Amino acid sequence: MNIVCSSKKIANLTQIIFVYKTDAAEVVPGIHLKEFDASANHTLLLHEKTAAKLYVGLGSEASVTELTVRNALGTAVRKLQSVGISEAQWEVGAYKPFLTGAIDAAIVASYEFDCYKPETSRRIPFAQLTLLGKDLETEDVQTAVAQGMIYGDAVNLVRRIGNEPGNVCTPEYIAEQAQALAAMHDLNCEIFKKKELKEKGFEAILAVGGGSVNAPRLITLQYEYDEKAPTVAIVGKAITFDSGGISIKPAATMEEMKWDKMGGVGVLGIMDIVARLKLPVNVVGIICSAENMPGGESYRPGDIIKTYSGKTVEVINTDAEGRMVLCDGLAYAVDKFAPDCVMDMATLTGACCVALGLRRTGVFSTDSKASHKLHTIGERTGDRCWSLPMGEEYLDAMKGHYTDLINSASSRYGSASFAASFLNEFVGQTPHIHLDIAGTGWLLDTEPYLAKGATGAGVRLVAEFLKDYH
Ligand code: BES
Ligand code: MN
Ligand code: ZN
């Protein structure tokens, strides 16, 4: 999407007009409020002789935040696309402080996963948005716009890869995407295939990937800013399809498990943003990718795995595969890079969805300052989250009889916290933040400002977290 600025309104170009609830009758004279009352994300499209006007509701003025503006501009873009309009102008006015978010949202709104549909029924790309206003040529404004584009493009990259099904997006495919990203930004990229994984002792990743013909990969991307700057590692779960393995899942909605890679794919988006913004922090992205399938070489319940860390794990349920691949990734991150903080992002547990619903990511951390910072970012950007507990009170349930740990507790109650506490056993003393995006990684129904499918949840959240990390 092209973003340009203009100090004067352009004749014959569709205009996007934001409307507060109290102003609806005044802005659109003669309008019946049942037709358009300017509720948030409600739209009214009027065709005038020369150009169309799209009114978008913001709801009540008192409750307008960056998020309101993001969603309203996103809604506008999708509405115009749906009627075949691909260019528009929008008066920036009082929304200038929210410009980065607004541009981000416009770009994200314009994307739809329709590359497998015939060309004639695909959504038209939104070609150009003209920002109207005085003083838009300043460096501040230009930077804000550029940042919004970086965020939007990164989130869409994650969604494009994320929506590819398991027969296209394999661990090898993700590794290729990582290599392409690395080449673009001059990042270090290292890929461990089966041979290296065996040599180095990544037995948990190998176990999970054992049942699939699409062999696992451990992918490392490194952005180096400065030796003196802090280092953050971010480990992502990228199960390209989670059938459950031998502990196979029920058939209903199993197709959703192509999105079980969103944590790892999100790491690609985070690295993209970090590199483009040249953030003053060293960042290591580690993607643990495998396909969890039943087969003659699958790992099985009862198997005892010696993980990369040296800790042993008894497999109780092969469907608890996320914590298996992540425990190797986390131990490697800490061992190899000695980061100041290790984060991980994963579609880890159905229990997280039960606890928080589908609109908030679960945050598990012993660092309450970090949790608070993430929460604040989420409220502003819409990449919302909520803290849930982890710690020794949950760990007891994960202790093994024959081994250090088991991969699934006997109780279902507190399953998201069991999983988080299991992961926390593999980071040593390193401060750790676990993000469970099981509920937020994909959207089941299209929103006015967002297509259904992969969302890119956690990408903005973590990138913004890293922006002023010290
Ligand atoms: N990928 C799933 C978690 C999941 C389920 C995400 C539904 C989104 C929607 C994960 O690998 C899994 O199967 N977790 C199990 C763990 C259990 C076996 C301890 C779960 O949550 O049921
Ligand atoms: Mn599973
Ligand atoms: Zn899974």
Coordinates of C-alpha atoms and ligand atoms in Angstrom, one line a residue:
M1 CA 0.0 0.0 0.0
N2 CA 1.3 3.4 -1.0
I3 CA 1.0 6.2 1.6
V4 CA 1.2 9.8 0.4
C5 CA 0.5 13.2 2.0
S6 CA -1.4 16.2 0.7
S7 CA -2.1 19.5 2.3
K8 CA -5.3 20.0 0.1
K9 CA -8.3 17.8 -0.3
I10 CA -8.2 16.1 -3.7
A11 CA -11.3 16.3 -6.0
N12 CA -12.7 13.1 -7.3
L13 CA -11.0 10.9 -4.6
T14 CA -13.0 8.9 -2.1
Q15 CA -12.9 10.4 1.3
I16 CA -12.8 8.5 4.6
I17 CA -14.6 10.5 7.3
F18 CA -14.5 9.6 11.0
V19 CA -17.6 10.4 13.0
Y20 CA -18.2 10.6 16.8
K21 CA -21.5 9.2 18.0
T22 CA -22.8 12.5 19.2
D23 CA -22.1 14.1 15.8
A24 CA -23.8 11.5 13.5
A25 CA -26.9 13.6 12.8
E26 CA -24.9 16.7 12.1
V27 CA -22.1 15.2 9.9
V28 CA -24.6 13.3 7.7
P29 CA -27.6 15.6 7.5
G30 CA -30.9 13.9 7.2
I31 CA -29.4 10.5 8.2
H32 CA -31.7 8.2 10.2
L33 CA -29.7 6.9 13.2
K34 CA -30.9 3.4 12.5
E35 CA -29.0 3.6 9.3
F36 CA -25.8 5.0 10.8
D37 CA -25.4 6.1 14.4
A38 CA -21.5 6.2 14.3
S39 CA -21.1 3.2 16.6
A40 CA -17.5 2.0 16.5
N41 CA -16.6 0.4 13.2
H42 CA -20.0 1.0 11.6
T43 CA -19.9 2.5 8.2
L44 CA -22.0 4.4 5.7
L45 CA -20.9 4.8 2.1
L46 CA -22.5 7.6 0.1
H47 CA -21.8 8.1 -3.6
E48 CA -21.8 11.7 -4.7
K49 CA -21.4 13.0 -8.2
T50 CA -17.7 13.1 -8.3
A51 CA -16.5 10.9 -5.5
A52 CA -17.7 8.7 -2.7
K53 CA -17.7 9.5 1.0
L54 CA -17.2 6.7 3.6
Y55 CA -18.3 7.6 7.1
V56 CA -16.8 5.5 9.8
G57 CA -18.1 5.5 13.4
L58 CA -15.8 6.0 16.3
G59 CA -18.3 5.5 19.1
S60 CA -18.3 8.0 21.9
E61 CA -15.6 10.7 21.8
A62 CA -14.6 10.2 25.4
S63 CA -13.6 6.6 24.8
V64 CA -11.5 7.2 21.6
T65 CA -8.0 5.7 21.9
E66 CA -5.3 4.7 19.5
L67 CA -7.1 1.4 19.2
T68 CA -10.3 3.0 18.2
V69 CA -8.5 4.8 15.4
R70 CA -6.6 1.7 14.3
N71 CA -9.8 -0.3 14.0
A72 CA -11.7 2.6 12.3
L73 CA -9.1 3.1 9.6
G74 CA -8.8 -0.7 9.2
T75 CA -12.6 -0.9 8.8
A76 CA -12.6 1.8 6.2
V77 CA -10.0 0.1 4.1
R78 CA -11.8 -3.3 4.1
K79 CA -15.1 -1.6 3.4
L80 CA -13.8 0.2 0.4
Q81 CA -12.0 -2.8 -0.9
S82 CA -15.2 -4.8 -0.7
V83 CA -16.9 -2.4 -3.1
G84 CA -13.9 -2.2 -5.5
I85 CA -12.5 1.2 -4.3
S86 CA -8.7 1.0 -4.0
E87 CA -7.7 4.6 -3.2
A88 CA -8.9 7.1 -0.7
Q89 CA -8.0 10.2 1.3
W90 CA -8.2 10.6 5.1
E91 CA -7.9 13.8 7.2
V92 CA -5.3 13.1 9.9
G93 CA -6.4 16.0 12.1
A94 CA -6.5 15.2 15.8
Y95 CA -5.4 11.6 15.2
K96 CA -1.8 12.5 14.4
P97 CA -0.4 11.0 17.6
F98 CA -1.9 7.6 16.5
L99 CA -0.5 7.7 13.0
T100 CA 1.9 4.8 13.3
G101 CA -1.0 2.6 14.6
A102 CA -3.4 3.8 12.0
I103 CA -1.1 3.1 9.1
D104 CA -0.2 -0.3 10.6
A105 CA -3.9 -1.1 10.9
A106 CA -4.7 0.0 7.3
I107 CA -2.1 -2.3 5.9
V108 CA -3.1 -5.2 8.0
A109 CA -6.8 -4.7 7.2
S110 CA -6.1 -4.8 3.4
Y111 CA -4.7 -8.4 3.6
E112 CA -6.9 -11.4 2.9
F113 CA -5.8 -15.0 2.4
D114 CA -7.2 -15.5 -1.1
C115 CA -4.2 -16.5 -3.2
Y116 CA -5.8 -20.0 -3.9
K117 CA -9.0 -18.4 -5.2
P118 CA -9.5 -17.6 -8.9
E119 CA -8.1 -14.1 -9.7
T120 CA -11.6 -12.8 -10.4
S121 CA -12.9 -13.4 -6.9
R122 CA -9.8 -12.1 -5.1
R123 CA -10.0 -8.9 -3.0
I124 CA -8.5 -6.0 -4.9
P125 CA -5.3 -4.7 -3.3
F126 CA -5.7 -1.3 -1.6
A127 CA -3.3 0.8 -3.8
Q128 CA -3.0 4.2 -2.1
L129 CA -4.0 6.1 1.0
T130 CA -3.6 9.9 0.9
L131 CA -3.1 11.5 4.3
L132 CA -4.7 15.0 4.4
G133 CA -3.4 17.8 6.6
K134 CA -1.0 20.6 7.3
D135 CA 2.6 19.9 8.4
L136 CA 2.6 16.3 7.3
E137 CA 6.0 16.8 5.6
T138 CA 7.8 16.9 9.0
E139 CA 10.3 14.3 9.9
D140 CA 8.2 13.2 12.9
V141 CA 5.2 12.4 10.7
Q142 CA 7.3 10.7 8.1
T143 CA 8.9 8.5 10.7
A144 CA 5.5 7.6 12.2
V145 CA 4.2 6.6 8.8
A146 CA 7.3 4.6 7.9
Q147 CA 7.1 2.8 11.3
G148 CA 3.4 2.0 10.7
M149 CA 4.3 0.5 7.3
I150 CA 7.1 -1.6 8.9
Y151 CA 4.7 -3.0 11.5
G152 CA 1.9 -3.7 9.1
D153 CA 4.1 -5.3 6.5
A154 CA 5.7 -7.6 9.2
V155 CA 2.4 -8.7 10.6
N156 CA 1.1 -9.4 7.0
L157 CA 4.3 -11.4 6.3
V158 CA 3.5 -13.5 9.3
R159 CA -0.1 -14.0 8.3
R160 CA 0.8 -14.9 4.7
I161 CA 3.2 -17.7 5.9
G162 CA 0.9 -18.6 8.7
N163 CA -2.2 -19.2 6.5
E164 CA -0.3 -21.6 4.2
P165 CA -1.5 -25.1 5.0
G166 CA 0.6 -28.0 6.3
N167 CA 1.1 -29.5 2.8
V168 CA 2.8 -26.2 1.7
C169 CA 4.3 -24.8 4.9
T170 CA 6.6 -27.5 6.3
P171 CA 9.5 -27.0 8.6
E172 CA 11.7 -26.8 5.6
Y173 CA 9.5 -24.1 4.1
I174 CA 9.8 -22.1 7.3
A175 CA 13.5 -22.4 7.2
E176 CA 13.5 -21.1 3.6
Q177 CA 11.4 -18.1 4.7
A178 CA 13.9 -17.5 7.5
Q179 CA 16.8 -17.6 5.1
A180 CA 15.1 -15.1 2.8
L181 CA 14.5 -12.7 5.7
A182 CA 18.1 -13.1 6.9
A183 CA 19.4 -12.3 3.4
M184 CA 17.2 -9.2 3.2
H185 CA 18.4 -7.8 6.5
D186 CA 21.9 -9.2 6.7
L187 CA 21.0 -11.3 9.7
N188 CA 22.9 -14.4 10.8
C189 CA 20.9 -17.5 10.0
E190 CA 21.7 -21.0 11.1
I191 CA 19.6 -24.0 10.3
F192 CA 19.9 -27.4 12.0
K193 CA 18.5 -30.3 10.1
K194 CA 18.1 -33.9 11.4
K195 CA 21.9 -34.6 11.3
E196 CA 22.9 -31.5 13.3
L197 CA 19.9 -32.0 15.7
K198 CA 21.1 -35.5 16.4
E199 CA 24.8 -34.5 16.8
K200 CA 23.9 -31.7 19.3
G201 CA 21.3 -33.7 21.3
F202 CA 18.0 -32.0 20.4
E203 CA 16.2 -35.3 21.3
A204 CA 12.9 -33.6 22.2
I205 CA 12.5 -31.8 18.8
L206 CA 13.6 -35.0 17.0
A207 CA 11.0 -37.1 19.0
V208 CA 8.1 -34.7 18.1
G209 CA 9.2 -34.7 14.4
G210 CA 9.8 -38.4 14.2
G211 CA 6.4 -39.4 12.8
S212 CA 6.5 -37.0 9.8
V213 CA 8.2 -37.2 6.4
N214 CA 8.6 -33.5 6.8
A215 CA 11.7 -33.5 9.0
P216 CA 12.1 -31.0 11.8
R217 CA 14.3 -27.9 11.8
L218 CA 15.8 -25.6 14.4
I219 CA 16.2 -22.2 13.0
T220 CA 18.3 -19.4 14.6
L221 CA 18.2 -15.8 13.4
Q222 CA 20.5 -13.3 15.0
Y223 CA 20.3 -9.5 14.9
E224 CA 23.4 -8.0 16.4
Y225 CA 23.3 -4.4 17.5
D226 CA 26.2 -3.9 19.8
E227 CA 28.2 -6.0 22.2
K228 CA 27.4 -3.7 25.1
A229 CA 23.6 -3.8 24.5
P230 CA 21.4 -6.3 26.3
T231 CA 20.5 -9.5 24.5
V232 CA 17.0 -10.9 24.3
A233 CA 16.2 -14.4 22.9
I234 CA 12.8 -15.2 21.6
V235 CA 11.9 -18.8 21.0
G236 CA 8.9 -19.8 18.9
K237 CA 6.8 -23.0 18.6
A238 CA 6.3 -23.8 14.9
I239 CA 4.4 -27.1 14.7
T240 CA 3.4 -27.0 11.0
F241 CA 0.6 -29.4 11.7
D242 CA -0.5 -30.8 15.1
S243 CA -2.5 -34.0 14.6
G244 CA -1.7 -34.8 18.2
G245 CA 0.5 -37.7 17.0
I246 CA -0.2 -41.1 18.6
S247 CA -2.4 -39.4 21.2
I248 CA -4.4 -38.3 18.2
K249 CA -6.8 -35.3 18.3
P250 CA -10.5 -35.7 17.5
A251 CA -11.4 -34.9 13.8
A252 CA -13.6 -31.8 14.5
T253 CA -11.7 -28.6 13.8
M254 CA -8.4 -30.4 13.4
E255 CA -7.7 -28.3 10.3
E256 CA -7.1 -25.4 12.6
M257 CA -4.0 -27.1 13.8
K258 CA -2.2 -25.8 10.7
W259 CA -1.9 -22.6 12.7
D260 CA 0.0 -24.4 15.4
K261 CA 3.1 -22.7 14.0
M262 CA 2.1 -19.1 14.7
G263 CA 4.5 -18.6 17.6
G264 CA 7.5 -19.6 15.5
V265 CA 6.3 -17.7 12.4
G266 CA 5.7 -14.7 14.6
V267 CA 9.4 -14.8 15.4
L268 CA 10.1 -14.0 11.7
G269 CA 7.9 -10.9 11.9
I270 CA 9.6 -9.8 15.1
M271 CA 13.0 -10.2 13.6
D272 CA 11.8 -8.3 10.5
I273 CA 10.7 -5.3 12.7
V274 CA 13.8 -5.3 14.9
A275 CA 16.1 -5.3 11.9
R276 CA 14.2 -2.6 10.0
L277 CA 13.9 -0.3 13.0
K278 CA 17.5 -1.1 13.9
L279 CA 16.5 -1.4 17.6
P280 CA 19.3 -0.9 20.1
V281 CA 19.1 -4.4 21.5
N282 CA 20.6 -7.7 20.4
V283 CA 17.9 -10.2 19.5
V284 CA 18.2 -13.9 18.9
G285 CA 15.1 -15.6 17.3
I286 CA 14.9 -19.3 17.6
I287 CA 12.2 -21.3 15.8
C288 CA 11.5 -24.8 16.8
S289 CA 9.7 -26.4 13.9
A290 CA 8.3 -29.9 13.4
E291 CA 5.2 -31.7 12.3
N292 CA 3.4 -33.8 14.9
M293 CA 2.1 -36.9 13.1
P294 CA 1.3 -40.5 13.9
G295 CA 3.5 -43.0 12.1
G296 CA 5.9 -45.9 12.5
E297 CA 8.7 -43.6 13.7
S298 CA 6.5 -41.4 16.0
Y299 CA 7.4 -40.9 19.6
R300 CA 4.9 -42.6 21.9
P301 CA 3.3 -42.3 25.3
G302 CA 5.8 -43.8 27.8
D303 CA 8.9 -42.9 25.8
I304 CA 11.6 -41.3 27.9
I305 CA 13.5 -38.5 26.2
K306 CA 16.8 -37.0 27.2
T307 CA 16.3 -33.4 26.2
Y308 CA 19.0 -30.9 25.1
S309 CA 19.3 -29.6 28.6
G310 CA 20.2 -33.1 30.0
K311 CA 16.8 -33.3 31.8
T312 CA 14.8 -36.4 31.1
V313 CA 11.1 -36.2 30.2
E314 CA 8.5 -39.0 30.2
V315 CA 6.0 -38.6 27.4
I316 CA 2.5 -39.0 28.8
N317 CA 0.7 -37.4 25.9
T318 CA 2.2 -36.9 22.4
D319 CA -0.2 -34.0 21.9
A320 CA 1.7 -32.0 24.5
E321 CA 4.4 -31.6 21.8
G322 CA 4.8 -27.8 22.0
R323 CA 6.5 -27.9 25.4
M324 CA 8.8 -30.7 24.0
V325 CA 10.1 -28.7 21.1
L326 CA 10.3 -25.5 23.2
C327 CA 12.2 -27.1 26.1
D328 CA 15.0 -27.9 23.6
G329 CA 14.8 -24.4 22.1
L330 CA 14.8 -22.6 25.4
A331 CA 17.7 -24.6 26.8
Y332 CA 19.7 -24.0 23.6
A333 CA 18.9 -20.2 23.7
V334 CA 20.2 -19.9 27.3
D335 CA 23.2 -22.2 26.8
K336 CA 24.4 -20.7 23.5
F337 CA 23.6 -17.0 23.8
A338 CA 23.4 -16.3 27.6
P339 CA 20.6 -13.8 27.0
D340 CA 19.5 -11.2 29.7
C341 CA 15.9 -12.3 29.1
V342 CA 14.4 -15.2 27.2
M343 CA 10.9 -15.1 25.8
D344 CA 8.9 -17.7 24.1
M345 CA 5.7 -17.6 22.1
A346 CA 3.5 -20.6 21.4
T347 CA 0.0 -21.8 20.6
L348 CA 0.6 -24.0 23.6
T349 CA -2.6 -24.9 25.4
G350 CA -6.4 -25.2 24.8
A351 CA -6.6 -24.3 28.5
C352 CA -5.3 -20.8 27.9
C353 CA -8.3 -20.3 25.6
V354 CA -10.6 -21.6 28.3
A355 CA -9.1 -19.2 30.8
L356 CA -8.9 -16.0 28.7
G357 CA -11.1 -16.5 25.6
L358 CA -9.8 -15.8 22.1
R359 CA -8.9 -12.1 22.5
R360 CA -6.1 -12.1 25.0
T361 CA -2.7 -13.8 25.0
G362 CA -1.6 -15.4 28.2
V363 CA 1.5 -13.9 29.8
F364 CA 3.4 -16.1 32.2
S365 CA 6.4 -14.4 33.9
T366 CA 7.9 -14.0 37.3
D367 CA 9.0 -10.5 36.3
S368 CA 5.9 -8.3 37.1
K369 CA 7.4 -5.2 35.6
A370 CA 7.7 -7.0 32.2
S371 CA 4.2 -8.3 32.5
H372 CA 2.9 -4.8 33.2
K373 CA 4.7 -3.4 30.3
L374 CA 3.3 -6.0 28.0
H375 CA -0.2 -5.4 29.3
T376 CA 0.1 -1.6 28.5
I377 CA 1.4 -2.2 25.0
G378 CA -1.5 -4.7 24.4
E379 CA -4.2 -2.2 25.5
R380 CA -2.8 0.4 23.1
T381 CA -2.2 -1.7 20.1
G382 CA -5.0 -4.3 20.4
D383 CA -2.4 -7.1 20.7
R384 CA -4.0 -7.7 24.1
C385 CA -2.7 -10.0 26.9
W386 CA -3.4 -10.9 30.5
S387 CA -1.1 -12.4 33.2
L388 CA -1.6 -15.9 34.4
P389 CA 0.5 -17.7 37.0
M390 CA 3.4 -20.1 36.8
G391 CA 5.7 -21.5 39.5
E392 CA 6.5 -24.3 41.8
E393 CA 2.9 -24.7 43.0
Y394 CA 2.2 -26.0 39.5
L395 CA 5.4 -27.8 39.0
D396 CA 4.7 -30.6 41.4
A397 CA 2.2 -32.0 38.9
M398 CA 4.9 -32.1 36.2
K399 CA 7.5 -34.1 38.2
G400 CA 8.2 -37.5 36.9
H401 CA 8.4 -40.8 38.7
Y402 CA 11.1 -42.3 36.5
T403 CA 12.3 -39.0 35.0
D404 CA 12.9 -35.3 36.0
L405 CA 9.6 -34.3 34.4
I406 CA 6.5 -35.6 32.6
N407 CA 5.1 -33.7 29.6
S408 CA 1.4 -33.8 30.8
A409 CA -0.1 -33.5 34.2
S410 CA -2.8 -36.0 35.4
S411 CA -5.1 -33.1 36.2
R412 CA -6.7 -30.8 33.6
Y413 CA -7.1 -27.9 36.0
G414 CA -4.5 -25.3 35.4
S415 CA -3.1 -26.9 32.3
A416 CA -1.8 -23.6 30.8
S417 CA 0.1 -22.9 34.0
F418 CA 1.4 -26.5 34.1
A419 CA 2.8 -26.0 30.6
A420 CA 4.4 -22.7 31.5
S421 CA 6.0 -24.0 34.6
F422 CA 7.4 -27.0 32.7
L423 CA 9.0 -24.6 30.2
N424 CA 10.4 -22.5 33.1
E425 CA 12.5 -25.5 34.2
F426 CA 14.7 -25.1 31.1
V427 CA 15.9 -21.5 31.4
G428 CA 18.0 -21.8 34.5
Q429 CA 18.2 -18.4 36.3
T430 CA 17.5 -16.4 33.1
P431 CA 14.4 -14.1 33.4
H432 CA 11.7 -15.8 31.4
I433 CA 8.4 -14.6 29.8
H434 CA 6.1 -17.1 28.2
L435 CA 3.4 -16.0 25.8
D436 CA 0.5 -18.5 25.1
I437 CA -1.1 -17.4 21.9
A438 CA -3.4 -20.4 21.5
G439 CA -6.5 -18.2 21.6
T440 CA -5.1 -15.2 19.7
G441 CA -3.0 -16.8 16.9
W442 CA -5.8 -17.0 14.5
L443 CA -9.3 -15.6 14.1
L444 CA -12.3 -17.8 13.3
D445 CA -14.6 -15.0 12.1
T446 CA -13.7 -12.0 10.0
E447 CA -13.8 -8.6 11.9
P448 CA -14.7 -5.4 10.1
Y449 CA -11.0 -4.4 10.3
L450 CA -9.4 -7.9 10.0
A451 CA -9.7 -10.9 7.9
K452 CA -10.1 -14.3 9.5
G453 CA -7.2 -16.7 9.7
A454 CA -3.7 -16.0 11.0
T455 CA -3.5 -12.8 13.0
G456 CA 0.2 -12.2 13.8
A457 CA -0.7 -12.1 17.5
G458 CA 2.3 -11.3 19.6
V459 CA 4.4 -9.7 16.8
R460 CA 3.6 -6.1 17.7
L461 CA 3.5 -6.9 21.4
V462 CA 7.0 -8.3 21.5
A463 CA 8.5 -5.8 19.0
E464 CA 7.1 -2.9 21.0
F465 CA 8.5 -4.5 24.2
L466 CA 11.9 -4.7 22.6
K467 CA 11.8 -1.1 21.3
D468 CA 12.8 0.4 24.6
Y469 CA 14.3 -2.7 26.3
H470 CA 17.2 -1.9 28.7
Ligands
BES1 N1 -1.5 -26.9 19.8 C1 -2.2 -27.5 20.9 C2 -2.9 -26.4 21.7 C3 -4.1 -25.7 21.2 C4 -5.3 -26.4 21.2 C5 -4.0 -24.5 20.6 C6 -6.4 -25.8 20.7 C7 -5.2 -23.9 20.1 C8 -6.4 -24.5 20.1 C9 -1.2 -28.2 21.8 O1 -0.2 -28.8 21.2 C10 -2.0 -29.2 22.6 O2 -2.5 -30.1 22.0 N2 -2.1 -29.0 23.9 C11 -2.9 -29.9 24.7 C12 -2.0 -30.3 25.9 C13 -2.5 -31.4 26.7 C14 -2.3 -32.7 25.9 C15 -1.7 -31.5 28.0 C16 -4.2 -29.3 25.1 O3 -4.1 -28.0 25.4 O4 -5.2 -29.9 25.2
MN2 MN -0.7 -30.8 20.6
ZN3 ZN 0.4 -28.0 19.4

